[in-house]
């Protein structure tokens, strides 16, 4: 850090820099910023800054602490040493942006996020949960009320009668993989080191929180200069145990119908080529979770696409028949296992390759604790010459072409479907098809909640390993726009298509302003269907009659929310934020708008394509199930009928507890 360029040495803290004392006098906030700017990550011999910058929204809790430190950094540090600051519009959103950035960077880089005391900080809680659920690194710096408590209670302080040291920031504890509160400057170094260790550990990573009381942020201290020396954190690739690989290979050789479930760990490890080599050598087919989609490119003979509740019929048929499931980097969420109904062979067993021992134990699988790329490479070698029967491979091809024909029909619906659409609206399948076909292979599609994640999972043809970004660990409405910004900041050479429903848009439209401010080009495809179509369909299937899922006036006659549609104009709303908005009514206009958006300048800010769809045309069926409990007693016939259907489906649910290597049900 000796290269730091200090503008005003008379007032600068670096006056205290001394080779002899070996200390430097800085505030806690200045120390945080200086430390973060000097952290690097490294994997496979490549190094990058661990922090691309710091998002923030200031209030009295951080304006004079971290705010002052970021200002001083911006004015006095060279571009190489700086921790760039970006103003966001909502604290939850800035965490989403950071997390999306980290995902696009394979968890090797992220951002810090500073928020003010109270609501600013608690706004970050949802982002924290999303990061931890998805195992994506982000550093959160919530501000706390005075550590000294001199004038307690201060503005926005939570007073807890039975525990004077509880603050709202304690709510971060269950959501964080590492939490510390720095009440004294002396505590900062160990907090920072613990935070970096966690962020760069592929097993532990997630939200990392260092709570900084507002008075402590401004407190000066003599820090050892070594604290700020550049530091490199190597992101590990743990190797598998030889005995585990031998056992896994023996199970695969003995299996008649093995099937791979590829999860997000394939991407984070960069194991796509290793997976492809494994599949090509063995002929074993692959189904993908949401996070794992794109592990094999569309069109690869072993790529059966999405598996589970929103899966393809090809992957789901093979999953149902599999006698051995090889999970690679998957958490086995309920969507992936179709709530534990996807694997129906009575003798099915599991081999679980995962860097996290926690995940390897799931479904009573054989644990192979290792980096996905390393384990797959070792397994391919151990299986030398082994191949599934030719008939299995023929079956994969037949199942896939049957499914792909359904995708084609969803993307280009036949005249009998389009002719019956209300008001000549487009189907959601047509919208996804147009974007899929007119985007470049490397362009990234971003989505998180509503009916589109499921449709994208089934339908979207992924042609590049980093081109599919659906957040479905937390499935958080409002992630889409800030997430798209994060992807674009991480990967400015790719166009980013943010697919967002009207409901999700209304949750977090304000980050369009951040995209305008930073001139970040994201192409937002805003799908207007006047409410929560996904939950409406779910509600109907569960006997709840689409209750409360449509955006309508309260009807004076009925007293219910079943009046006329609300006169919201989301296109005008987006325009008012400074975005370029293209409104389309038919397929030709949509295609033209996508081309116009792609041709828009790279630094021209967000382009919003507003399209209205007919939500009643569904994507092809997955032949699958998702466990959402239905009321066991009801005065409504619709609910009683749904309960009967629910109990019938529930009968297929299995615990998967048999040990690996055993036979029989
Ligand atoms: C923050 C948050 N609140 C609630 C939900 C539950 N939820 C899932 S999808 C959805 C509706 C999404 O509506 P929209 O974005 O319009 O998409 P559509 O269902 O119409 O496709 C809701 C309320 C959620 N996932 N996230
Ligand atoms: Mg909607």
XYZ file of C-alpha atoms and ligand atoms in Angstrom:
692
model
C 0.000 0.000 0.000
C 3.041 2.259 -0.081
C 1.981 3.329 -3.571
C -0.933 5.217 -2.050
C -1.142 8.762 -3.172
C -2.137 10.924 -0.258
C -3.527 14.303 -1.297
C -3.359 16.273 1.894
C -0.558 15.076 4.087
C -1.276 17.645 6.814
C -4.613 16.088 7.645
C -3.976 12.634 6.353
C -4.023 9.713 8.657
C -0.889 8.460 6.938
C 1.058 11.115 8.871
C 1.307 8.364 11.419
C 2.678 5.894 8.864
C 6.051 5.021 10.169
C 8.555 2.455 9.111
C 9.880 2.365 12.632
C 6.642 2.079 14.562
C 5.118 -0.202 11.917
C 1.694 1.249 12.545
C -0.692 3.454 10.651
C -3.412 5.542 12.252
C -6.753 5.152 10.512
C -10.378 4.971 11.488
C -11.967 1.540 11.607
C -13.791 2.367 8.361
C -10.628 3.565 6.633
C -8.934 0.366 7.733
C -11.802 -1.741 6.355
C -11.626 -0.036 2.969
C -7.851 -0.219 2.771
C -7.863 -3.882 3.763
C -10.594 -4.904 1.304
C -8.831 -3.181 -1.584
C -5.745 -5.334 -0.929
C -7.467 -8.763 -1.047
C -7.034 -11.116 -3.989
C -8.381 -14.540 -4.874
C -6.551 -17.163 -6.887
C -7.542 -20.412 -8.539
C -5.743 -22.481 -11.158
C -2.914 -19.943 -11.062
C -5.116 -16.967 -12.005
C -5.459 -14.025 -9.638
C -8.090 -11.368 -9.412
C -9.172 -8.707 -6.924
C -11.553 -10.343 -4.457
C -13.652 -7.168 -4.271
C -14.716 -5.330 -7.400
C -15.994 -2.513 -5.212
C -18.479 -1.471 -2.564
C -22.178 -0.827 -3.022
C -23.755 1.495 -0.530
C -26.633 3.594 0.642
C -25.691 6.134 3.295
C -27.544 7.264 6.377
C -26.409 8.538 9.761
C -25.095 5.058 10.558
C -22.400 5.039 7.878
C -22.207 8.441 6.162
C -19.384 9.715 8.362
C -17.771 6.319 8.916
C -17.606 4.092 5.853
C -18.898 6.969 3.710
C -15.959 9.147 4.690
C -13.546 6.267 4.157
C -14.894 5.528 0.653
C -14.751 9.236 -0.238
C -11.158 9.478 0.963
C -10.321 6.335 -0.983
C -11.923 7.699 -4.164
C -10.030 10.994 -3.856
C -6.642 9.694 -2.797
C -6.052 6.142 -4.028
C -4.709 5.163 -7.416
C -7.023 3.204 -9.697
C -5.253 -0.062 -8.857
C -5.611 0.362 -5.111
C -9.119 1.744 -5.007
C -12.319 0.133 -3.748
C -14.803 1.747 -6.186
C -18.106 2.918 -4.728
C -21.483 2.482 -6.442
C -24.724 4.009 -5.144
C -27.684 1.625 -5.286
C -31.394 2.342 -4.774
C -32.334 -0.390 -2.338
C -30.111 -2.310 0.073
C -31.698 -5.662 -0.740
C -31.060 -4.994 -4.415
C -27.404 -4.108 -3.954
C -26.825 -7.466 -2.302
C -28.531 -9.145 -5.277
C -26.238 -7.267 -7.651
C -23.178 -8.349 -5.685
C -24.337 -11.965 -5.557
C -25.143 -12.111 -9.279
C -21.709 -10.666 -9.979
C -20.114 -13.352 -7.819
C -22.042 -16.100 -9.604
C -20.993 -14.839 -13.012
C -17.393 -14.785 -11.752
C -17.585 -18.396 -10.516
C -17.397 -17.133 -6.909
C -13.881 -15.761 -7.357
C -14.890 -12.104 -7.038
C -17.632 -10.232 -5.246
C -18.570 -6.857 -3.713
C -18.911 -5.388 -0.246
C -22.198 -3.697 0.726
C -22.528 -0.917 3.298
C -25.899 0.111 4.737
C -27.015 2.517 7.435
C -28.327 1.672 10.888
C -31.711 -0.046 11.233
C -33.880 -0.321 8.112
C -30.984 0.155 5.710
C -29.226 -2.790 7.269
C -32.256 -5.016 7.720
C -33.159 -4.411 4.082
C -30.078 -6.542 3.342
C -31.436 -9.586 5.197
C -33.249 -11.027 2.189
C -30.112 -10.626 0.101
C -28.105 -12.344 2.837
C -30.431 -15.335 2.839
C -30.319 -15.532 -0.951
C -26.512 -15.513 -0.944
C -26.243 -18.192 1.704
C -28.899 -20.439 0.139
C -27.150 -20.217 -3.231
C -23.661 -20.531 -1.663
C -22.511 -17.283 -3.243
C -20.036 -14.939 -1.535
C -20.945 -11.402 -0.486
C -19.569 -9.190 2.291
C -22.224 -7.290 4.227
C -21.311 -4.333 6.415
C -24.486 -3.389 8.296
C -24.135 -0.399 10.587
C -24.979 -0.702 14.258
C -26.130 1.664 16.947
C -23.481 3.130 19.301
C -21.218 0.557 20.926
C -20.788 3.007 23.828
C -24.575 3.385 24.209
C -23.981 6.961 25.454
C -27.336 8.312 24.286
C -29.331 5.171 23.884
C -31.870 4.686 22.378
C -30.717 6.416 19.205
C -32.753 6.852 16.049
C -33.668 3.465 14.556
C -32.390 1.506 17.577
C -34.242 -1.614 18.648
C -34.581 -1.651 22.417
C -34.805 -5.138 23.844
C -35.853 -5.016 27.513
C -34.213 -8.306 28.491
C -30.912 -7.989 26.569
C -29.196 -4.636 26.162
C -26.690 -5.880 23.608
C -29.202 -7.189 21.061
C -29.521 -5.126 17.888
C -31.439 -5.649 14.658
C -28.175 -6.852 13.159
C -28.423 -10.035 15.200
C -30.969 -11.043 12.570
C -28.003 -11.587 10.224
C -26.622 -14.397 12.370
C -28.752 -17.275 11.051
C -28.376 -15.996 7.488
C -24.594 -15.620 7.522
C -21.819 -18.184 7.190
C -19.633 -15.898 9.309
C -20.789 -13.112 11.619
C -18.896 -10.691 13.804
C -19.649 -7.377 15.449
C -16.661 -5.123 15.914
C -17.256 -3.304 19.183
C -13.596 -2.339 19.608
C -11.012 -1.568 16.924
C -8.785 -4.352 18.269
C -11.389 -6.865 17.091
C -11.270 -5.765 13.468
C -8.256 -7.742 12.152
C -9.597 -11.119 13.235
C -13.058 -10.206 11.941
C -11.643 -9.294 8.537
C -9.454 -12.386 8.314
C -12.329 -14.658 9.316
C -14.553 -13.001 6.747
C -12.041 -13.484 3.915
C -11.439 -17.114 4.874
C -15.171 -17.811 4.674
C -15.827 -15.911 1.454
C -13.093 -17.803 -0.393
C -13.897 -21.246 0.985
C -16.044 -23.130 -1.569
C -17.640 -25.118 1.262
C -18.371 -22.297 3.664
C -19.089 -19.425 1.318
C -22.285 -17.368 1.418
C -23.250 -14.149 3.155
C -20.511 -12.891 5.458
C -21.436 -10.137 7.889
C -19.318 -7.705 9.857
C -21.562 -5.386 11.841
C -19.967 -2.015 12.502
C -21.475 0.239 15.188
C -21.662 3.838 14.004
C -19.273 5.203 16.627
C -16.739 2.417 16.085
C -16.724 3.159 12.334
C -15.300 6.623 13.059
C -12.880 5.600 15.801
C -9.140 5.944 15.102
C -6.584 3.286 15.940
C -2.918 2.519 15.302
C -3.012 -0.522 13.004
C -0.051 -2.720 12.242
C 0.900 -1.891 8.648
C 1.076 -5.594 7.771
C -2.693 -5.754 8.096
C -2.883 -3.935 4.767
C -0.301 -5.947 2.856
C -1.741 -7.524 -0.308
C -3.105 -10.968 0.535
C -3.965 -13.817 -1.822
C -6.694 -16.299 -0.894
C -6.378 -19.523 -2.837
C -9.768 -21.066 -3.658
C -9.255 -24.736 -3.060
C -9.937 -27.719 -5.298
C -10.094 -30.529 -2.741
C -9.077 -33.875 -4.233
C -11.254 -36.971 -3.791
C -10.129 -39.889 -1.644
C -8.905 -42.738 -3.865
C -11.113 -45.222 -1.979
C -14.212 -43.091 -2.598
C -13.491 -42.942 -6.328
C -12.951 -46.713 -6.405
C -16.272 -47.300 -4.629
C -18.108 -44.850 -6.881
C -16.629 -46.456 -10.003
C -17.684 -49.907 -8.786
C -21.267 -48.691 -8.268
C -21.344 -47.113 -11.723
C -19.974 -50.265 -13.383
C -22.647 -52.344 -11.642
C -25.490 -49.983 -12.587
C -27.735 -50.717 -15.591
C -29.333 -47.279 -15.860
C -27.050 -44.621 -14.319
C -28.101 -40.979 -14.511
C -26.236 -37.769 -13.636
C -27.856 -34.818 -11.855
C -25.680 -31.783 -12.550
C -25.984 -28.884 -10.099
C -24.480 -25.436 -9.655
C -21.254 -26.962 -8.358
C -20.417 -28.029 -11.925
C -20.365 -24.377 -12.970
C -18.623 -22.994 -9.876
C -15.883 -25.572 -10.257
C -15.587 -24.983 -14.005
C -16.194 -28.724 -14.422
C -18.171 -28.550 -17.683
C -15.397 -30.051 -19.821
C -14.739 -32.764 -17.248
C -18.464 -33.598 -17.204
C -18.572 -33.708 -20.971
C -15.559 -36.056 -21.062
C -17.176 -38.278 -18.420
C -20.438 -38.474 -20.360
C -18.822 -39.031 -23.723
C -16.652 -41.807 -22.313
C -19.484 -43.579 -20.485
C -22.626 -42.577 -22.412
C -24.344 -41.694 -19.107
C -27.154 -39.130 -19.579
C -27.359 -35.860 -17.654
C -30.266 -33.954 -16.110
C -29.671 -30.456 -14.795
C -30.945 -28.488 -11.802
C -31.664 -24.776 -12.252
C -28.191 -23.810 -10.995
C -26.633 -26.590 -13.066
C -28.378 -25.794 -16.338
C -25.915 -25.393 -19.163
C -23.497 -27.938 -17.658
C -23.704 -29.645 -21.041
C -24.548 -27.488 -24.050
C -27.906 -27.882 -25.764
C -27.682 -30.565 -28.443
C -25.058 -32.720 -26.753
C -26.176 -36.358 -27.107
C -26.122 -36.951 -23.336
C -27.840 -33.628 -22.478
C -31.384 -34.417 -21.364
C -31.992 -30.885 -20.057
C -33.825 -29.933 -16.902
C -34.714 -32.571 -14.311
C -37.402 -32.485 -11.627
C -40.615 -30.533 -11.127
C -39.798 -28.216 -14.032
C -37.904 -30.831 -16.011
C -38.065 -32.212 -19.515
C -39.919 -35.461 -20.118
C -36.617 -36.897 -21.397
C -34.687 -36.247 -18.177
C -37.641 -37.132 -15.974
C -38.224 -40.472 -17.715
C -34.577 -41.443 -17.316
C -34.553 -40.193 -13.701
C -37.633 -42.272 -12.926
C -35.968 -45.416 -14.318
C -32.447 -44.822 -12.968
C -30.936 -47.427 -10.659
C -27.989 -45.135 -9.805
C -28.077 -41.351 -9.582
C -24.744 -39.540 -9.647
C -25.280 -36.088 -8.150
C -22.551 -33.615 -9.061
C -22.518 -30.337 -7.155
C -26.222 -30.470 -6.357
C -28.140 -29.670 -3.164
C -31.008 -31.944 -4.263
C -33.633 -29.264 -3.714
C -37.278 -30.280 -3.861
C -37.563 -28.937 -7.405
C -34.664 -31.148 -8.492
C -36.002 -34.329 -6.873
C -39.657 -33.460 -7.637
C -40.139 -33.511 -3.871
C -38.519 -36.969 -3.748
C -40.671 -38.538 -6.405
C -38.314 -38.161 -9.391
C -36.383 -41.396 -8.799
C -38.860 -44.253 -8.842
C -36.777 -47.398 -9.289
C -37.221 -49.335 -6.022
C -33.498 -50.083 -5.901
C -32.217 -46.606 -6.790
C -29.014 -45.557 -5.007
C -26.974 -42.363 -5.034
C -23.367 -41.267 -5.458
C -22.892 -37.666 -4.372
C -19.914 -35.649 -5.558
C -19.747 -32.367 -3.722
C -17.160 -30.079 -2.215
C -19.425 -29.778 0.843
C -19.641 -32.913 2.971
C -23.059 -31.653 4.084
C -24.450 -32.197 0.577
C -22.737 -35.534 -0.025
C -24.746 -37.157 2.741
C -28.104 -36.397 1.176
C -30.451 -39.188 0.008
C -28.122 -41.622 1.812
C -25.664 -41.406 -1.077
C -22.064 -42.571 -1.261
C -20.183 -39.425 -0.263
C -17.394 -38.254 -2.562
C -16.149 -35.066 -0.950
C -14.211 -33.222 -3.634
C -14.108 -30.477 -6.190
C -16.416 -31.467 -9.065
C -13.802 -31.131 -11.781
C -11.237 -33.187 -9.887
C -13.706 -35.908 -8.934
C -15.158 -36.254 -12.441
C -11.701 -36.468 -13.965
C -10.675 -39.164 -11.479
C -13.916 -41.056 -12.038
C -13.556 -41.006 -15.815
C -10.084 -42.490 -15.449
C -11.304 -45.128 -12.997
C -14.099 -46.143 -15.363
C -11.702 -46.593 -18.260
C -13.470 -48.433 -21.080
C -16.810 -48.688 -19.261
C -19.851 -47.666 -21.286
C -23.617 -47.955 -20.873
C -25.359 -50.258 -23.349
C -26.016 -48.955 -26.858
C -29.749 -49.395 -26.302
C -29.578 -46.843 -23.457
C -27.956 -44.321 -25.758
C -30.570 -44.903 -28.458
C -33.243 -44.348 -25.877
C -31.703 -41.028 -24.819
C -31.785 -39.847 -28.421
C -35.432 -40.848 -28.896
C -36.577 -39.272 -25.611
C -34.718 -36.074 -26.384
C -36.089 -35.629 -29.877
C -39.648 -36.158 -28.569
C -39.087 -33.435 -25.971
C -37.350 -31.078 -28.375
C -40.364 -31.252 -30.676
C -42.455 -29.965 -27.758
C -40.016 -27.097 -27.227
C -40.270 -26.228 -30.887
C -44.077 -26.128 -30.610
C -43.883 -23.941 -27.493
C -41.485 -21.517 -29.214
C -43.475 -21.469 -32.462
C -47.050 -22.331 -31.519
C -49.249 -23.741 -34.269
C -52.118 -21.697 -35.742
C -54.757 -23.429 -33.627
C -53.021 -22.097 -30.501
C -52.224 -18.589 -31.742
C -55.676 -18.197 -33.294
C -57.343 -18.817 -29.926
C -55.295 -16.267 -27.985
C -57.221 -13.443 -26.339
C -56.708 -10.045 -28.034
C -54.007 -11.506 -30.294
C -51.574 -11.603 -27.366
C -48.365 -13.615 -27.492
C -47.752 -16.752 -25.456
C -44.941 -16.744 -22.915
C -43.371 -19.600 -24.899
C -43.239 -17.389 -27.985
C -41.559 -14.608 -26.019
C -38.936 -16.987 -24.619
C -38.450 -18.561 -28.048
C -37.890 -15.209 -29.768
C -35.351 -14.122 -27.145
C -33.613 -17.511 -27.216
C -33.386 -17.551 -31.005
C -32.385 -13.902 -31.501
C -29.850 -13.666 -28.681
C -26.233 -14.644 -29.231
C -25.012 -17.944 -27.766
C -22.918 -16.099 -25.164
C -25.721 -13.739 -24.083
C -26.966 -14.348 -20.558
C -30.588 -14.890 -19.571
C -31.443 -13.802 -16.008
C -34.591 -14.657 -14.056
C -35.633 -15.582 -10.518
C -39.334 -15.894 -9.717
C -42.750 -16.323 -11.305
C -43.736 -18.666 -14.095
C -40.695 -17.923 -16.253
C -38.030 -19.779 -14.229
C -39.875 -23.064 -14.730
C -40.460 -22.379 -18.416
C -36.841 -21.344 -18.908
C -35.642 -24.440 -17.090
C -37.617 -26.667 -19.439
C -37.315 -24.786 -22.679
C -34.234 -22.563 -22.855
C -31.484 -23.815 -25.155
C -28.199 -23.006 -23.428
C -25.231 -22.688 -25.733
C -22.525 -21.381 -23.387
C -21.532 -22.329 -19.830
C -22.182 -18.858 -18.385
C -25.290 -18.029 -20.406
C -28.026 -19.199 -18.014
C -28.556 -17.386 -14.733
C -31.801 -18.277 -12.990
C -31.704 -17.708 -9.240
C -33.837 -20.549 -7.952
C -32.310 -21.307 -4.580
C -34.282 -18.458 -2.973
C -36.420 -17.629 -6.021
C -36.613 -14.048 -4.900
C -38.991 -11.696 -6.688
C -37.086 -8.508 -7.394
C -33.717 -10.193 -7.993
C -34.024 -9.932 -11.761
C -33.044 -6.306 -12.491
C -30.308 -5.940 -9.848
C -29.125 -9.456 -10.726
C -28.925 -8.497 -14.390
C -26.840 -5.463 -13.468
C -24.460 -7.696 -11.520
C -24.060 -10.091 -14.455
C -23.401 -7.271 -16.889
C -20.873 -5.603 -14.566
C -19.097 -8.942 -14.264
C -19.200 -9.741 -17.971
C -19.583 -6.542 -20.037
C -18.921 -8.347 -23.331
C -22.175 -10.282 -23.144
C -25.652 -8.923 -23.647
C -27.844 -9.659 -20.639
C -31.535 -10.472 -21.087
C -33.447 -9.942 -17.858
C -36.754 -11.823 -18.033
C -39.074 -10.296 -15.461
C -42.777 -10.653 -14.747
C -44.944 -7.673 -13.824
C -45.124 -8.815 -10.195
C -41.355 -9.163 -9.798
C -40.832 -5.882 -11.658
C -43.038 -4.044 -9.176
C -41.014 -5.433 -6.279
C -37.721 -3.834 -7.363
C -38.006 -1.521 -10.378
C -35.830 1.165 -8.810
C -32.535 -0.440 -9.769
C -33.260 0.623 -13.339
C -32.144 4.017 -12.033
C -28.854 2.474 -10.893
C -28.426 0.949 -14.371
C -29.043 4.404 -15.884
C -26.543 5.993 -13.472
C -23.808 3.474 -14.299
C -24.761 3.278 -18.005
C -25.162 -0.481 -17.599
C -26.798 -2.031 -20.636
C -29.288 -4.667 -19.609
C -32.129 -5.723 -21.866
C -35.170 -6.148 -19.643
C -38.008 -8.189 -21.151
C -40.962 -7.166 -19.006
C -43.746 -9.726 -19.341
C -47.059 -8.156 -18.366
C -49.829 -10.595 -17.458
C -51.516 -8.501 -14.762
C -50.544 -10.421 -11.676
C -49.043 -13.589 -10.307
C -49.755 -16.059 -13.043
C -47.484 -18.714 -11.507
C -49.114 -18.574 -8.109
C -52.529 -18.258 -9.768
C -52.014 -21.597 -11.546
C -50.601 -23.166 -8.408
C -53.531 -21.842 -6.400
C -55.998 -23.275 -8.883
C -54.331 -26.684 -8.858
C -54.455 -26.686 -5.047
C -58.118 -25.761 -4.912
C -57.620 -22.135 -3.865
C -59.281 -20.702 -6.988
C -56.534 -18.201 -7.935
C -57.472 -16.209 -4.830
C -55.514 -12.958 -4.448
C -53.178 -13.452 -7.396
C -54.510 -11.005 -9.988
C -53.932 -7.239 -10.031
C -57.513 -5.923 -9.999
C -59.634 -3.202 -8.412
C -61.632 -4.075 -5.355
C -65.081 -4.693 -6.756
C -67.709 -2.583 -5.008
C -70.432 -5.122 -5.809
C -68.633 -8.175 -4.412
C -66.236 -6.515 -1.974
C -63.551 -8.737 -3.463
C -60.444 -8.130 -5.595
C -62.212 -9.264 -8.740
C -62.949 -5.909 -10.382
C -61.454 -4.519 -13.580
C -57.768 -4.706 -14.288
C -55.697 -1.934 -12.742
C -54.637 0.786 -15.175
C -50.918 0.430 -14.445
C -48.587 1.402 -17.256
C -45.296 -0.295 -16.453
C -43.764 0.884 -19.736
C -44.357 4.498 -18.695
C -42.983 3.655 -15.263
C -39.765 2.275 -16.732
C -39.483 5.269 -19.058
C -39.812 7.622 -16.101
C -36.685 6.043 -14.580
C -34.633 6.962 -17.644
C -34.709 3.604 -19.439
C -35.238 3.254 -23.170
C -38.580 1.498 -23.561
C -39.877 -0.473 -26.539
C -43.519 -1.552 -26.408
C -44.461 -4.504 -28.606
C -47.799 -6.083 -29.471
C -46.997 -8.944 -31.833
C -44.244 -11.315 -32.817
C -42.811 -9.147 -35.576
C -42.565 -6.163 -33.231
C -40.978 -8.319 -30.545
C -38.356 -9.626 -32.958
C -37.589 -6.111 -34.126
C -37.349 -4.855 -30.539
C -34.860 -7.584 -29.620
C -32.711 -6.618 -32.605
C -32.980 -2.918 -31.713
C -32.038 -3.638 -28.115
C -29.055 -5.735 -29.137
C -27.874 -2.971 -31.449
C -28.224 -0.315 -28.721
C -24.933 1.172 -27.471
C -22.981 -0.853 -24.924
C -22.899 2.141 -22.557
C -26.429 3.329 -23.261
C -28.068 2.040 -20.102
C -31.085 -0.223 -19.783
C -33.481 -1.073 -22.587
C -36.900 -2.352 -21.520
C -39.059 -4.389 -23.906
C -42.628 -4.342 -22.647
C -44.769 -7.231 -23.901
C -48.183 -8.420 -22.828
C -48.835 -12.160 -22.845
C -51.774 -14.513 -22.506
C -50.928 -16.450 -19.364
C -53.399 -19.246 -19.990
C -51.209 -21.049 -22.549
C -48.823 -23.188 -20.530
C -45.418 -24.623 -21.327
C -45.323 -28.365 -22.053
C -45.918 -30.569 -19.030
C -43.011 -32.035 -17.063
C -44.948 -35.145 -16.010
C -43.759 -34.302 -12.544
C -44.906 -33.083 -9.148
C -44.084 -30.548 -6.445
C -45.155 -31.034 -2.851
C -47.298 -28.112 -1.673
C -49.617 -29.268 1.115
C -53.380 -28.835 0.680
C -55.842 -28.176 3.532
C -56.931 -31.490 5.008
C -60.416 -30.201 5.820
C -62.381 -27.570 3.944
C -65.833 -26.205 3.274
C -64.833 -25.653 -0.356
C -65.380 -28.402 -2.913
C -62.375 -27.181 -4.907
C -60.103 -27.699 -1.903
C -61.543 -31.140 -1.095
C -60.964 -32.306 -4.681
C -57.423 -30.911 -4.606
C -56.753 -32.703 -1.330
C -57.755 -36.037 -2.876
C -55.392 -35.405 -5.793
C -52.668 -34.365 -3.342
C -52.860 -37.563 -1.301
C -52.685 -39.644 -4.496
C -49.499 -37.840 -5.623
C -48.012 -37.949 -2.156
C -48.083 -41.743 -2.247
C -45.168 -41.695 -4.708
C -42.914 -39.798 -2.287
C -39.911 -41.773 -1.062
C -37.430 -41.219 1.764
C -34.303 -42.547 -0.068
C -32.531 -43.965 2.954
C -31.027 -47.237 1.657
C -27.240 -47.375 1.945
C -25.227 -47.289 -1.299
C -24.071 -50.667 -2.565
C -27.074 -52.549 -1.185
C -29.650 -54.093 -3.480
C -33.397 -54.440 -3.446
C -36.130 -52.121 -2.290
C -40.047 -11.786 -2.544
C -41.023 -12.848 -2.933
N -42.299 -12.783 -2.515
C -43.185 -13.740 -2.849
C -42.809 -14.787 -3.619
C -43.848 -15.848 -4.017
N -44.084 -15.745 -5.455
C -43.433 -16.547 -6.327
S -43.793 -16.191 -7.901
C -44.845 -14.948 -7.467
C -45.564 -14.145 -8.502
C -44.658 -13.564 -9.561
O -45.411 -12.723 -10.394
P -44.833 -12.210 -11.766
O -43.467 -11.676 -11.565
O -45.811 -11.314 -12.389
O -44.661 -13.530 -12.633
P -45.809 -14.499 -13.199
O -46.123 -15.440 -12.094
O -46.975 -13.676 -13.588
O -45.144 -15.192 -14.324
C -44.936 -14.851 -6.079
C -45.808 -13.903 -5.365
C -41.451 -14.840 -4.028
N -40.947 -15.838 -4.759
N -40.591 -13.852 -3.694
Mg -47.220 -11.622 -13.821
